[in-house]
Amino acid sequence: MNGDGLLRHQSHHDGFVPAQGARQEIAEAIDGHIAEYFGPVEFVYHEMLSHLVAVHIYVVEPTGHRPYRTLITSGMSELPMTVPDGVNPYAELMLCLPTDWPLDQESLSDPAVYWPIRVLKEIARLPHEYGTWIGEWHSVPNGDPAQPYAPGVPFAGCVITPMLRVPAEARTIVAPDDTEINLLAVIPLHADEVAVKVARGTDALIEILDRGHISELLDPARPSFA
């Protein structure tokens, strides 16, 4: 089968564009959705001065039902993405980390620890920076050619997927004004897994994810299944 290929985008902005901030009802809808489907928020990494959109990262504490930390963005949906007809222009992102992943400020100064947060922020800002959109089964290599996110990190890109570890209704945030926001999982990939997606397409990548039982819960030591 044909691959999905690689699209290269140019920034639509010249320099820093200050974020305007989320509408209150959207921010509150995201808060309520997190509490209903994921659990209590342990803390939030706030952005104070942001380009285009302010991407805050909510860290949901482990629970008996979800024994790992869940990281969820709030702010990607400040602005609509540039989408084809019939595609929802609003999205937020998430991924899960093992409970022993260090999230204190000192540990996060290490790029090999901070990279999952950086990836969430970069992908959340990407569609607004480049006048494009992020949806299910879009892949985002870390550079061209794809390079590891940090020294010692085996992952060099990611794919955007539906969440697997939640009920179906958790996949959409609905605001009081009926604005719908897709909540999408970010799954890190090895460079050769990214290459399979580019060369052979989504179905080939889905086979890899199924073979490795790969979900939105990051296993930092998992091998490549390409």
JSON list of C-alpha atoms in Angstrom, two decimals:
[
{"chain": "A", "resi": 1, "resn": "MET", "atom": "CA", "xyz": [0.00, 0.00, 0.00]},
{"chain": "A", "resi": 2, "resn": "ASN", "atom": "CA", "xyz": [1.07, 3.60, -0.40]},
{"chain": "A", "resi": 3, "resn": "GLY", "atom": "CA", "xyz": [2.48, 5.45, 2.57]},
{"chain": "A", "resi": 4, "resn": "ASP", "atom": "CA", "xyz": [1.12, 8.60, 4.11]},
{"chain": "A", "resi": 5, "resn": "GLY", "atom": "CA", "xyz": [4.16, 10.62, 3.04]},
{"chain": "A", "resi": 6, "resn": "LEU", "atom": "CA", "xyz": [5.62, 13.60, 4.83]},
{"chain": "A", "resi": 7, "resn": "LEU", "atom": "CA", "xyz": [4.11, 17.09, 4.72]},
{"chain": "A", "resi": 8, "resn": "ARG", "atom": "CA", "xyz": [6.37, 20.07, 5.36]},
{"chain": "A", "resi": 9, "resn": "HIS", "atom": "CA", "xyz": [4.78, 23.27, 6.69]},
{"chain": "A", "resi": 10, "resn": "GLN", "atom": "CA", "xyz": [5.88, 26.88, 6.84]},
{"chain": "A", "resi": 11, "resn": "SER", "atom": "CA", "xyz": [5.03, 29.10, 9.80]},
{"chain": "A", "resi": 12, "resn": "HIS", "atom": "CA", "xyz": [2.17, 31.51, 9.20]},
{"chain": "A", "resi": 13, "resn": "HIS", "atom": "CA", "xyz": [3.49, 33.96, 11.79]},
{"chain": "A", "resi": 14, "resn": "ASP", "atom": "CA", "xyz": [6.42, 36.34, 11.86]},
{"chain": "A", "resi": 15, "resn": "GLY", "atom": "CA", "xyz": [7.63, 36.51, 15.44]},
{"chain": "A", "resi": 16, "resn": "PHE", "atom": "CA", "xyz": [5.83, 36.23, 18.76]},
{"chain": "A", "resi": 17, "resn": "VAL", "atom": "CA", "xyz": [2.02, 36.46, 18.82]},
{"chain": "A", "resi": 18, "resn": "PRO", "atom": "CA", "xyz": [0.63, 36.75, 22.38]},
{"chain": "A", "resi": 19, "resn": "ALA", "atom": "CA", "xyz": [-2.05, 34.27, 23.36]},
{"chain": "A", "resi": 20, "resn": "GLN", "atom": "CA", "xyz": [-5.45, 35.78, 24.09]},
{"chain": "A", "resi": 21, "resn": "GLY", "atom": "CA", "xyz": [-6.48, 33.18, 26.67]},
{"chain": "A", "resi": 22, "resn": "ALA", "atom": "CA", "xyz": [-9.26, 30.62, 26.73]},
{"chain": "A", "resi": 23, "resn": "ARG", "atom": "CA", "xyz": [-12.91, 31.50, 27.06]},
{"chain": "A", "resi": 24, "resn": "GLN", "atom": "CA", "xyz": [-13.98, 30.86, 30.65]},
{"chain": "A", "resi": 25, "resn": "GLU", "atom": "CA", "xyz": [-16.70, 28.40, 29.69]},
{"chain": "A", "resi": 26, "resn": "ILE", "atom": "CA", "xyz": [-14.24, 26.34, 27.63]},
{"chain": "A", "resi": 27, "resn": "ALA", "atom": "CA", "xyz": [-11.67, 26.24, 30.43]},
{"chain": "A", "resi": 28, "resn": "GLU", "atom": "CA", "xyz": [-14.35, 25.21, 32.92]},
{"chain": "A", "resi": 29, "resn": "ALA", "atom": "CA", "xyz": [-15.64, 22.50, 30.55]},
{"chain": "A", "resi": 30, "resn": "ILE", "atom": "CA", "xyz": [-12.13, 21.03, 30.30]},
{"chain": "A", "resi": 31, "resn": "ASP", "atom": "CA", "xyz": [-11.76, 21.14, 34.10]},
{"chain": "A", "resi": 32, "resn": "GLY", "atom": "CA", "xyz": [-15.07, 19.36, 34.60]},
{"chain": "A", "resi": 33, "resn": "HIS", "atom": "CA", "xyz": [-14.30, 16.74, 31.95]},
{"chain": "A", "resi": 34, "resn": "ILE", "atom": "CA", "xyz": [-10.97, 15.90, 33.55]},
{"chain": "A", "resi": 35, "resn": "ALA", "atom": "CA", "xyz": [-12.58, 15.51, 36.97]},
{"chain": "A", "resi": 36, "resn": "GLU", "atom": "CA", "xyz": [-15.39, 13.31, 35.61]},
{"chain": "A", "resi": 37, "resn": "TYR", "atom": "CA", "xyz": [-13.37, 10.90, 33.48]},
{"chain": "A", "resi": 38, "resn": "PHE", "atom": "CA", "xyz": [-9.77, 10.97, 34.73]},
{"chain": "A", "resi": 39, "resn": "GLY", "atom": "CA", "xyz": [-9.57, 11.84, 38.40]},
{"chain": "A", "resi": 40, "resn": "PRO", "atom": "CA", "xyz": [-8.34, 14.55, 40.78]},
{"chain": "A", "resi": 41, "resn": "VAL", "atom": "CA", "xyz": [-5.84, 17.07, 39.42]},
{"chain": "A", "resi": 42, "resn": "GLU", "atom": "CA", "xyz": [-2.57, 16.87, 41.33]},
{"chain": "A", "resi": 43, "resn": "PHE", "atom": "CA", "xyz": [-1.13, 20.10, 39.93]},
{"chain": "A", "resi": 44, "resn": "VAL", "atom": "CA", "xyz": [-0.99, 22.20, 36.74]},
{"chain": "A", "resi": 45, "resn": "TYR", "atom": "CA", "xyz": [1.98, 23.44, 34.75]},
{"chain": "A", "resi": 46, "resn": "HIS", "atom": "CA", "xyz": [0.81, 26.93, 33.77]},
{"chain": "A", "resi": 47, "resn": "GLU", "atom": "CA", "xyz": [2.16, 29.00, 30.90]},
{"chain": "A", "resi": 48, "resn": "MET", "atom": "CA", "xyz": [2.38, 32.66, 31.81]},
{"chain": "A", "resi": 49, "resn": "LEU", "atom": "CA", "xyz": [3.60, 34.18, 28.52]},
{"chain": "A", "resi": 50, "resn": "SER", "atom": "CA", "xyz": [2.59, 32.15, 25.50]},
{"chain": "A", "resi": 51, "resn": "HIS", "atom": "CA", "xyz": [2.87, 32.25, 21.71]},
{"chain": "A", "resi": 52, "resn": "LEU", "atom": "CA", "xyz": [-0.51, 31.97, 19.94]},
{"chain": "A", "resi": 53, "resn": "VAL", "atom": "CA", "xyz": [-2.18, 29.79, 22.61]},
{"chain": "A", "resi": 54, "resn": "ALA", "atom": "CA", "xyz": [-1.43, 29.23, 26.30]},
{"chain": "A", "resi": 55, "resn": "VAL", "atom": "CA", "xyz": [-0.91, 25.49, 26.71]},
{"chain": "A", "resi": 56, "resn": "HIS", "atom": "CA", "xyz": [-1.36, 24.47, 30.35]},
{"chain": "A", "resi": 57, "resn": "ILE", "atom": "CA", "xyz": [-0.63, 20.87, 31.35]},
{"chain": "A", "resi": 58, "resn": "TYR", "atom": "CA", "xyz": [-2.95, 19.28, 33.92]},
{"chain": "A", "resi": 59, "resn": "VAL", "atom": "CA", "xyz": [-1.40, 16.39, 35.85]},
{"chain": "A", "resi": 60, "resn": "VAL", "atom": "CA", "xyz": [-4.04, 13.96, 37.13]},
{"chain": "A", "resi": 61, "resn": "GLU", "atom": "CA", "xyz": [-2.95, 11.94, 40.14]},
{"chain": "A", "resi": 62, "resn": "PRO", "atom": "CA", "xyz": [-2.98, 8.12, 40.03]},
{"chain": "A", "resi": 63, "resn": "THR", "atom": "CA", "xyz": [-6.16, 6.41, 41.14]},
{"chain": "A", "resi": 64, "resn": "GLY", "atom": "CA", "xyz": [-7.11, 2.80, 41.79]},
{"chain": "A", "resi": 65, "resn": "HIS", "atom": "CA", "xyz": [-8.85, 2.72, 38.41]},
{"chain": "A", "resi": 66, "resn": "ARG", "atom": "CA", "xyz": [-6.04, 4.57, 36.62]},
{"chain": "A", "resi": 67, "resn": "PRO", "atom": "CA", "xyz": [-2.78, 3.67, 38.44]},
{"chain": "A", "resi": 68, "resn": "TYR", "atom": "CA", "xyz": [-0.59, 6.12, 36.52]},
{"chain": "A", "resi": 69, "resn": "ARG", "atom": "CA", "xyz": [-0.41, 9.87, 35.95]},
{"chain": "A", "resi": 70, "resn": "THR", "atom": "CA", "xyz": [-2.43, 11.40, 33.14]},
{"chain": "A", "resi": 71, "resn": "LEU", "atom": "CA", "xyz": [-1.24, 14.61, 31.47]},
{"chain": "A", "resi": 72, "resn": "ILE", "atom": "CA", "xyz": [-3.89, 16.64, 29.62]},
{"chain": "A", "resi": 73, "resn": "THR", "atom": "CA", "xyz": [-3.51, 19.94, 27.78]},
{"chain": "A", "resi": 74, "resn": "SER", "atom": "CA", "xyz": [-5.81, 22.89, 28.24]},
{"chain": "A", "resi": 75, "resn": "GLY", "atom": "CA", "xyz": [-5.36, 25.73, 25.77]},
{"chain": "A", "resi": 76, "resn": "MET", "atom": "CA", "xyz": [-4.90, 24.13, 22.36]},
{"chain": "A", "resi": 77, "resn": "SER", "atom": "CA", "xyz": [-8.62, 24.78, 21.86]},
{"chain": "A", "resi": 78, "resn": "GLU", "atom": "CA", "xyz": [-8.27, 28.53, 22.51]},
{"chain": "A", "resi": 79, "resn": "LEU", "atom": "CA", "xyz": [-8.26, 28.90, 18.71]},
{"chain": "A", "resi": 80, "resn": "PRO", "atom": "CA", "xyz": [-9.85, 26.79, 15.98]},
{"chain": "A", "resi": 81, "resn": "MET", "atom": "CA", "xyz": [-7.50, 24.80, 13.79]},
{"chain": "A", "resi": 82, "resn": "THR", "atom": "CA", "xyz": [-7.50, 25.19, 10.00]},
{"chain": "A", "resi": 83, "resn": "VAL", "atom": "CA", "xyz": [-9.46, 22.09, 9.04]},
{"chain": "A", "resi": 84, "resn": "PRO", "atom": "CA", "xyz": [-11.11, 20.59, 5.96]},
{"chain": "A", "resi": 85, "resn": "ASP", "atom": "CA", "xyz": [-14.89, 20.81, 5.68]},
{"chain": "A", "resi": 86, "resn": "GLY", "atom": "CA", "xyz": [-16.65, 18.56, 8.15]},
{"chain": "A", "resi": 87, "resn": "VAL", "atom": "CA", "xyz": [-13.72, 18.24, 10.58]},
{"chain": "A", "resi": 88, "resn": "ASN", "atom": "CA", "xyz": [-14.01, 19.47, 14.17]},
{"chain": "A", "resi": 89, "resn": "PRO", "atom": "CA", "xyz": [-11.58, 22.42, 14.52]},
{"chain": "A", "resi": 90, "resn": "TYR", "atom": "CA", "xyz": [-11.03, 22.04, 18.29]},
{"chain": "A", "resi": 91, "resn": "ALA", "atom": "CA", "xyz": [-8.77, 19.56, 20.08]},
{"chain": "A", "resi": 92, "resn": "GLU", "atom": "CA", "xyz": [-6.76, 18.94, 23.21]},
{"chain": "A", "resi": 93, "resn": "LEU", "atom": "CA", "xyz": [-4.08, 16.30, 23.83]},
{"chain": "A", "resi": 94, "resn": "MET", "atom": "CA", "xyz": [-3.16, 13.77, 26.49]},
{"chain": "A", "resi": 95, "resn": "LEU", "atom": "CA", "xyz": [-0.73, 11.03, 27.41]},
{"chain": "A", "resi": 96, "resn": "CYS", "atom": "CA", "xyz": [-0.06, 8.94, 30.50]},
{"chain": "A", "resi": 97, "resn": "LEU", "atom": "CA", "xyz": [3.17, 8.49, 32.45]},
{"chain": "A", "resi": 98, "resn": "PRO", "atom": "CA", "xyz": [4.22, 5.81, 34.94]},
{"chain": "A", "resi": 99, "resn": "THR", "atom": "CA", "xyz": [3.77, 6.85, 38.56]},
{"chain": "A", "resi": 100, "resn": "ASP", "atom": "CA", "xyz": [7.54, 6.89, 39.13]},
{"chain": "A", "resi": 101, "resn": "TRP", "atom": "CA", "xyz": [8.17, 9.47, 36.39]},
{"chain": "A", "resi": 102, "resn": "PRO", "atom": "CA", "xyz": [9.74, 12.46, 38.20]},
{"chain": "A", "resi": 103, "resn": "LEU", "atom": "CA", "xyz": [7.78, 15.67, 37.74]},
{"chain": "A", "resi": 104, "resn": "ASP", "atom": "CA", "xyz": [9.46, 18.02, 40.22]},
{"chain": "A", "resi": 105, "resn": "GLN", "atom": "CA", "xyz": [11.06, 21.17, 38.83]},
{"chain": "A", "resi": 106, "resn": "GLU", "atom": "CA", "xyz": [14.63, 19.99, 39.40]},
{"chain": "A", "resi": 107, "resn": "SER", "atom": "CA", "xyz": [14.06, 16.73, 37.51]},
{"chain": "A", "resi": 108, "resn": "LEU", "atom": "CA", "xyz": [12.30, 18.53, 34.67]},
{"chain": "A", "resi": 109, "resn": "SER", "atom": "CA", "xyz": [15.45, 20.52, 33.95]},
{"chain": "A", "resi": 110, "resn": "ASP", "atom": "CA", "xyz": [16.74, 17.28, 32.39]},
{"chain": "A", "resi": 111, "resn": "PRO", "atom": "CA", "xyz": [15.58, 17.07, 28.73]},
{"chain": "A", "resi": 112, "resn": "ALA", "atom": "CA", "xyz": [15.38, 13.28, 29.08]},
{"chain": "A", "resi": 113, "resn": "VAL", "atom": "CA", "xyz": [12.68, 13.78, 31.75]},
{"chain": "A", "resi": 114, "resn": "TYR", "atom": "CA", "xyz": [10.93, 16.88, 30.40]},
{"chain": "A", "resi": 115, "resn": "TRP", "atom": "CA", "xyz": [10.39, 15.69, 26.83]},
{"chain": "A", "resi": 116, "resn": "PRO", "atom": "CA", "xyz": [6.79, 14.34, 27.19]},
{"chain": "A", "resi": 117, "resn": "ILE", "atom": "CA", "xyz": [5.64, 17.75, 28.43]},
{"chain": "A", "resi": 118, "resn": "ARG", "atom": "CA", "xyz": [7.57, 19.49, 25.66]},
{"chain": "A", "resi": 119, "resn": "VAL", "atom": "CA", "xyz": [5.97, 17.23, 23.06]},
{"chain": "A", "resi": 120, "resn": "LEU", "atom": "CA", "xyz": [2.45, 17.98, 24.32]},
{"chain": "A", "resi": 121, "resn": "LYS", "atom": "CA", "xyz": [3.12, 21.72, 24.21]},
{"chain": "A", "resi": 122, "resn": "GLU", "atom": "CA", "xyz": [4.75, 21.64, 20.77]},
{"chain": "A", "resi": 123, "resn": "ILE", "atom": "CA", "xyz": [2.02, 19.58, 19.15]},
{"chain": "A", "resi": 124, "resn": "ALA", "atom": "CA", "xyz": [-0.73, 21.66, 20.78]},
{"chain": "A", "resi": 125, "resn": "ARG", "atom": "CA", "xyz": [0.80, 24.81, 19.28]},
{"chain": "A", "resi": 126, "resn": "LEU", "atom": "CA", "xyz": [1.74, 23.27, 15.91]},
{"chain": "A", "resi": 127, "resn": "PRO", "atom": "CA", "xyz": [-1.61, 23.63, 14.05]},
{"chain": "A", "resi": 128, "resn": "HIS", "atom": "CA", "xyz": [-1.89, 27.29, 15.03]},
{"chain": "A", "resi": 129, "resn": "GLU", "atom": "CA", "xyz": [1.72, 28.05, 14.10]},
{"chain": "A", "resi": 130, "resn": "TYR", "atom": "CA", "xyz": [1.48, 26.42, 10.68]},
{"chain": "A", "resi": 131, "resn": "GLY", "atom": "CA", "xyz": [-2.16, 26.94, 9.68]},
{"chain": "A", "resi": 132, "resn": "THR", "atom": "CA", "xyz": [-2.95, 23.23, 9.67]},
{"chain": "A", "resi": 133, "resn": "TRP", "atom": "CA", "xyz": [-4.71, 20.69, 11.90]},
{"chain": "A", "resi": 134, "resn": "ILE", "atom": "CA", "xyz": [-4.07, 17.70, 14.13]},
{"chain": "A", "resi": 135, "resn": "GLY", "atom": "CA", "xyz": [-6.39, 14.71, 14.10]},
{"chain": "A", "resi": 136, "resn": "GLU", "atom": "CA", "xyz": [-6.49, 10.96, 14.58]},
{"chain": "A", "resi": 137, "resn": "TRP", "atom": "CA", "xyz": [-3.62, 9.06, 12.91]},
{"chain": "A", "resi": 138, "resn": "HIS", "atom": "CA", "xyz": [-1.61, 12.15, 12.09]},
{"chain": "A", "resi": 139, "resn": "SER", "atom": "CA", "xyz": [2.05, 11.50, 12.82]},
{"chain": "A", "resi": 140, "resn": "VAL", "atom": "CA", "xyz": [4.59, 14.13, 13.87]},
{"chain": "A", "resi": 141, "resn": "PRO", "atom": "CA", "xyz": [8.28, 13.22, 13.41]},
{"chain": "A", "resi": 142, "resn": "ASN", "atom": "CA", "xyz": [10.77, 15.03, 15.61]},
{"chain": "A", "resi": 143, "resn": "GLY", "atom": "CA", "xyz": [12.59, 16.74, 12.77]},
{"chain": "A", "resi": 144, "resn": "ASP", "atom": "CA", "xyz": [13.46, 15.65, 9.25]},
{"chain": "A", "resi": 145, "resn": "PRO", "atom": "CA", "xyz": [15.01, 13.14, 9.51]},
{"chain": "A", "resi": 146, "resn": "ALA", "atom": "CA", "xyz": [13.43, 12.20, 12.84]},
{"chain": "A", "resi": 147, "resn": "GLN", "atom": "CA", "xyz": [15.77, 12.50, 15.83]},
{"chain": "A", "resi": 148, "resn": "PRO", "atom": "CA", "xyz": [15.36, 11.33, 19.45]},
{"chain": "A", "resi": 149, "resn": "TYR", "atom": "CA", "xyz": [13.56, 13.80, 21.69]},
{"chain": "A", "resi": 150, "resn": "ALA", "atom": "CA", "xyz": [16.53, 13.90, 24.07]},
{"chain": "A", "resi": 151, "resn": "PRO", "atom": "CA", "xyz": [19.81, 12.04, 24.63]},
{"chain": "A", "resi": 152, "resn": "GLY", "atom": "CA", "xyz": [19.08, 8.53, 25.84]},
{"chain": "A", "resi": 153, "resn": "VAL", "atom": "CA", "xyz": [15.42, 8.69, 24.76]},
{"chain": "A", "resi": 154, "resn": "PRO", "atom": "CA", "xyz": [14.46, 6.05, 22.16]},
{"chain": "A", "resi": 155, "resn": "PHE", "atom": "CA", "xyz": [11.49, 7.96, 20.72]},
{"chain": "A", "resi": 156, "resn": "ALA", "atom": "CA", "xyz": [11.78, 10.24, 17.69]},
{"chain": "A", "resi": 157, "resn": "GLY", "atom": "CA", "xyz": [8.20, 11.16, 16.85]},
{"chain": "A", "resi": 158, "resn": "CYS", "atom": "CA", "xyz": [4.62, 10.39, 17.74]},
{"chain": "A", "resi": 159, "resn": "VAL", "atom": "CA", "xyz": [1.23, 9.49, 16.34]},
{"chain": "A", "resi": 160, "resn": "ILE", "atom": "CA", "xyz": [-2.11, 10.97, 17.37]},
{"chain": "A", "resi": 161, "resn": "THR", "atom": "CA", "xyz": [-4.71, 8.30, 18.17]},
{"chain": "A", "resi": 162, "resn": "PRO", "atom": "CA", "xyz": [-8.03, 7.77, 19.91]},
{"chain": "A", "resi": 163, "resn": "MET", "atom": "CA", "xyz": [-7.66, 7.11, 23.63]},
{"chain": "A", "resi": 164, "resn": "LEU", "atom": "CA", "xyz": [-7.91, 3.43, 24.53]},
{"chain": "A", "resi": 165, "resn": "ARG", "atom": "CA", "xyz": [-8.00, 3.49, 28.35]},
{"chain": "A", "resi": 166, "resn": "VAL", "atom": "CA", "xyz": [-11.24, 5.48, 28.70]},
{"chain": "A", "resi": 167, "resn": "PRO", "atom": "CA", "xyz": [-14.93, 5.06, 27.88]},
{"chain": "A", "resi": 168, "resn": "ALA", "atom": "CA", "xyz": [-15.93, 6.36, 24.45]},
{"chain": "A", "resi": 169, "resn": "GLU", "atom": "CA", "xyz": [-17.71, 9.39, 25.92]},
{"chain": "A", "resi": 170, "resn": "ALA", "atom": "CA", "xyz": [-14.43, 10.63, 27.43]},
{"chain": "A", "resi": 171, "resn": "ARG", "atom": "CA", "xyz": [-13.09, 11.30, 23.94]},
{"chain": "A", "resi": 172, "resn": "THR", "atom": "CA", "xyz": [-15.13, 14.48, 23.46]},
{"chain": "A", "resi": 173, "resn": "ILE", "atom": "CA", "xyz": [-15.35, 17.52, 25.73]},
{"chain": "A", "resi": 174, "resn": "VAL", "atom": "CA", "xyz": [-18.63, 19.39, 25.35]},
{"chain": "A", "resi": 175, "resn": "ALA", "atom": "CA", "xyz": [-18.83, 23.02, 26.49]},
{"chain": "A", "resi": 176, "resn": "PRO", "atom": "CA", "xyz": [-22.06, 24.72, 27.64]},
{"chain": "A", "resi": 177, "resn": "ASP", "atom": "CA", "xyz": [-22.37, 26.46, 24.24]},
{"chain": "A", "resi": 178, "resn": "ASP", "atom": "CA", "xyz": [-22.18, 23.01, 22.56]},
{"chain": "A", "resi": 179, "resn": "THR", "atom": "CA", "xyz": [-18.62, 23.54, 21.34]},
{"chain": "A", "resi": 180, "resn": "GLU", "atom": "CA", "xyz": [-17.08, 20.07, 21.01]},
{"chain": "A", "resi": 181, "resn": "ILE", "atom": "CA", "xyz": [-13.38, 19.47, 21.65]},
{"chain": "A", "resi": 182, "resn": "ASN", "atom": "CA", "xyz": [-11.72, 16.23, 20.62]},
{"chain": "A", "resi": 183, "resn": "LEU", "atom": "CA", "xyz": [-9.42, 14.82, 23.31]},
{"chain": "A", "resi": 184, "resn": "LEU", "atom": "CA", "xyz": [-6.69, 12.91, 21.49]},
{"chain": "A", "resi": 185, "resn": "ALA", "atom": "CA", "xyz": [-3.88, 10.63, 22.68]},
{"chain": "A", "resi": 186, "resn": "VAL", "atom": "CA", "xyz": [-0.22, 11.24, 21.83]},
{"chain": "A", "resi": 187, "resn": "ILE", "atom": "CA", "xyz": [1.74, 8.00, 21.45]},
{"chain": "A", "resi": 188, "resn": "PRO", "atom": "CA", "xyz": [5.54, 8.30, 21.13]},
{"chain": "A", "resi": 189, "resn": "LEU", "atom": "CA", "xyz": [7.18, 6.22, 18.40]},
{"chain": "A", "resi": 190, "resn": "HIS", "atom": "CA", "xyz": [10.63, 4.92, 17.58]},
{"chain": "A", "resi": 191, "resn": "ALA", "atom": "CA", "xyz": [12.20, 6.36, 14.43]},
{"chain": "A", "resi": 192, "resn": "ASP", "atom": "CA", "xyz": [11.65, 3.16, 12.45]},
{"chain": "A", "resi": 193, "resn": "GLU", "atom": "CA", "xyz": [7.99, 3.10, 13.53]},
{"chain": "A", "resi": 194, "resn": "VAL", "atom": "CA", "xyz": [7.62, 6.67, 12.25]},
{"chain": "A", "resi": 195, "resn": "ALA", "atom": "CA", "xyz": [9.26, 5.53, 9.00]},
{"chain": "A", "resi": 196, "resn": "VAL", "atom": "CA", "xyz": [6.68, 2.74, 8.61]},
{"chain": "A", "resi": 197, "resn": "LYS", "atom": "CA", "xyz": [3.85, 5.28, 8.92]},
{"chain": "A", "resi": 198, "resn": "VAL", "atom": "CA", "xyz": [5.43, 7.56, 6.31]},
{"chain": "A", "resi": 199, "resn": "ALA", "atom": "CA", "xyz": [6.34, 4.79, 3.87]},
{"chain": "A", "resi": 200, "resn": "ARG", "atom": "CA", "xyz": [3.51, 2.28, 4.29]},
{"chain": "A", "resi": 201, "resn": "GLY", "atom": "CA", "xyz": [0.63, 4.23, 5.84]},
{"chain": "A", "resi": 202, "resn": "THR", "atom": "CA", "xyz": [-1.70, 4.17, 8.81]},
{"chain": "A", "resi": 203, "resn": "ASP", "atom": "CA", "xyz": [-2.82, 0.54, 8.55]},
{"chain": "A", "resi": 204, "resn": "ALA", "atom": "CA", "xyz": [0.79, -0.65, 8.78]},
{"chain": "A", "resi": 205, "resn": "LEU", "atom": "CA", "xyz": [1.34, 1.50, 11.87]},
{"chain": "A", "resi": 206, "resn": "ILE", "atom": "CA", "xyz": [-1.85, 0.20, 13.49]},
{"chain": "A", "resi": 207, "resn": "GLU", "atom": "CA", "xyz": [-0.50, -3.33, 13.04]},
{"chain": "A", "resi": 208, "resn": "ILE", "atom": "CA", "xyz": [2.65, -2.27, 14.92]},
{"chain": "A", "resi": 209, "resn": "LEU", "atom": "CA", "xyz": [0.66, -0.70, 17.77]},
{"chain": "A", "resi": 210, "resn": "ASP", "atom": "CA", "xyz": [-1.53, -3.78, 18.06]},
{"chain": "A", "resi": 211, "resn": "ARG", "atom": "CA", "xyz": [1.47, -6.12, 18.02]},
{"chain": "A", "resi": 212, "resn": "GLY", "atom": "CA", "xyz": [3.12, -4.20, 20.83]},
{"chain": "A", "resi": 213, "resn": "HIS", "atom": "CA", "xyz": [-0.14, -3.62, 22.80]},
{"chain": "A", "resi": 214, "resn": "ILE", "atom": "CA", "xyz": [0.81, 0.06, 22.71]},
{"chain": "A", "resi": 215, "resn": "SER", "atom": "CA", "xyz": [-1.57, 2.61, 24.22]},
{"chain": "A", "resi": 216, "resn": "GLU", "atom": "CA", "xyz": [-1.46, 6.16, 25.57]},
{"chain": "A", "resi": 217, "resn": "LEU", "atom": "CA", "xyz": [0.36, 4.87, 28.69]},
{"chain": "A", "resi": 218, "resn": "LEU", "atom": "CA", "xyz": [4.02, 5.47, 27.92]},
{"chain": "A", "resi": 219, "resn": "ASP", "atom": "CA", "xyz": [6.44, 2.60, 28.48]},
{"chain": "A", "resi": 220, "resn": "PRO", "atom": "CA", "xyz": [9.78, 4.44, 28.33]},
{"chain": "A", "resi": 221, "resn": "ALA", "atom": "CA", "xyz": [11.73, 1.20, 27.88]},
{"chain": "A", "resi": 222, "resn": "ARG", "atom": "CA", "xyz": [9.56, -0.50, 25.25]},
{"chain": "A", "resi": 223, "resn": "PRO", "atom": "CA", "xyz": [11.33, -1.83, 22.16]},
{"chain": "A", "resi": 224, "resn": "SER", "atom": "CA", "xyz": [10.42, -0.92, 18.61]},
{"chain": "A", "resi": 225, "resn": "PHE", "atom": "CA", "xyz": [7.81, -3.18, 17.06]},
{"chain": "A", "resi": 226, "resn": "ALA", "atom": "CA", "xyz": [8.53, -2.13, 13.48]}
]
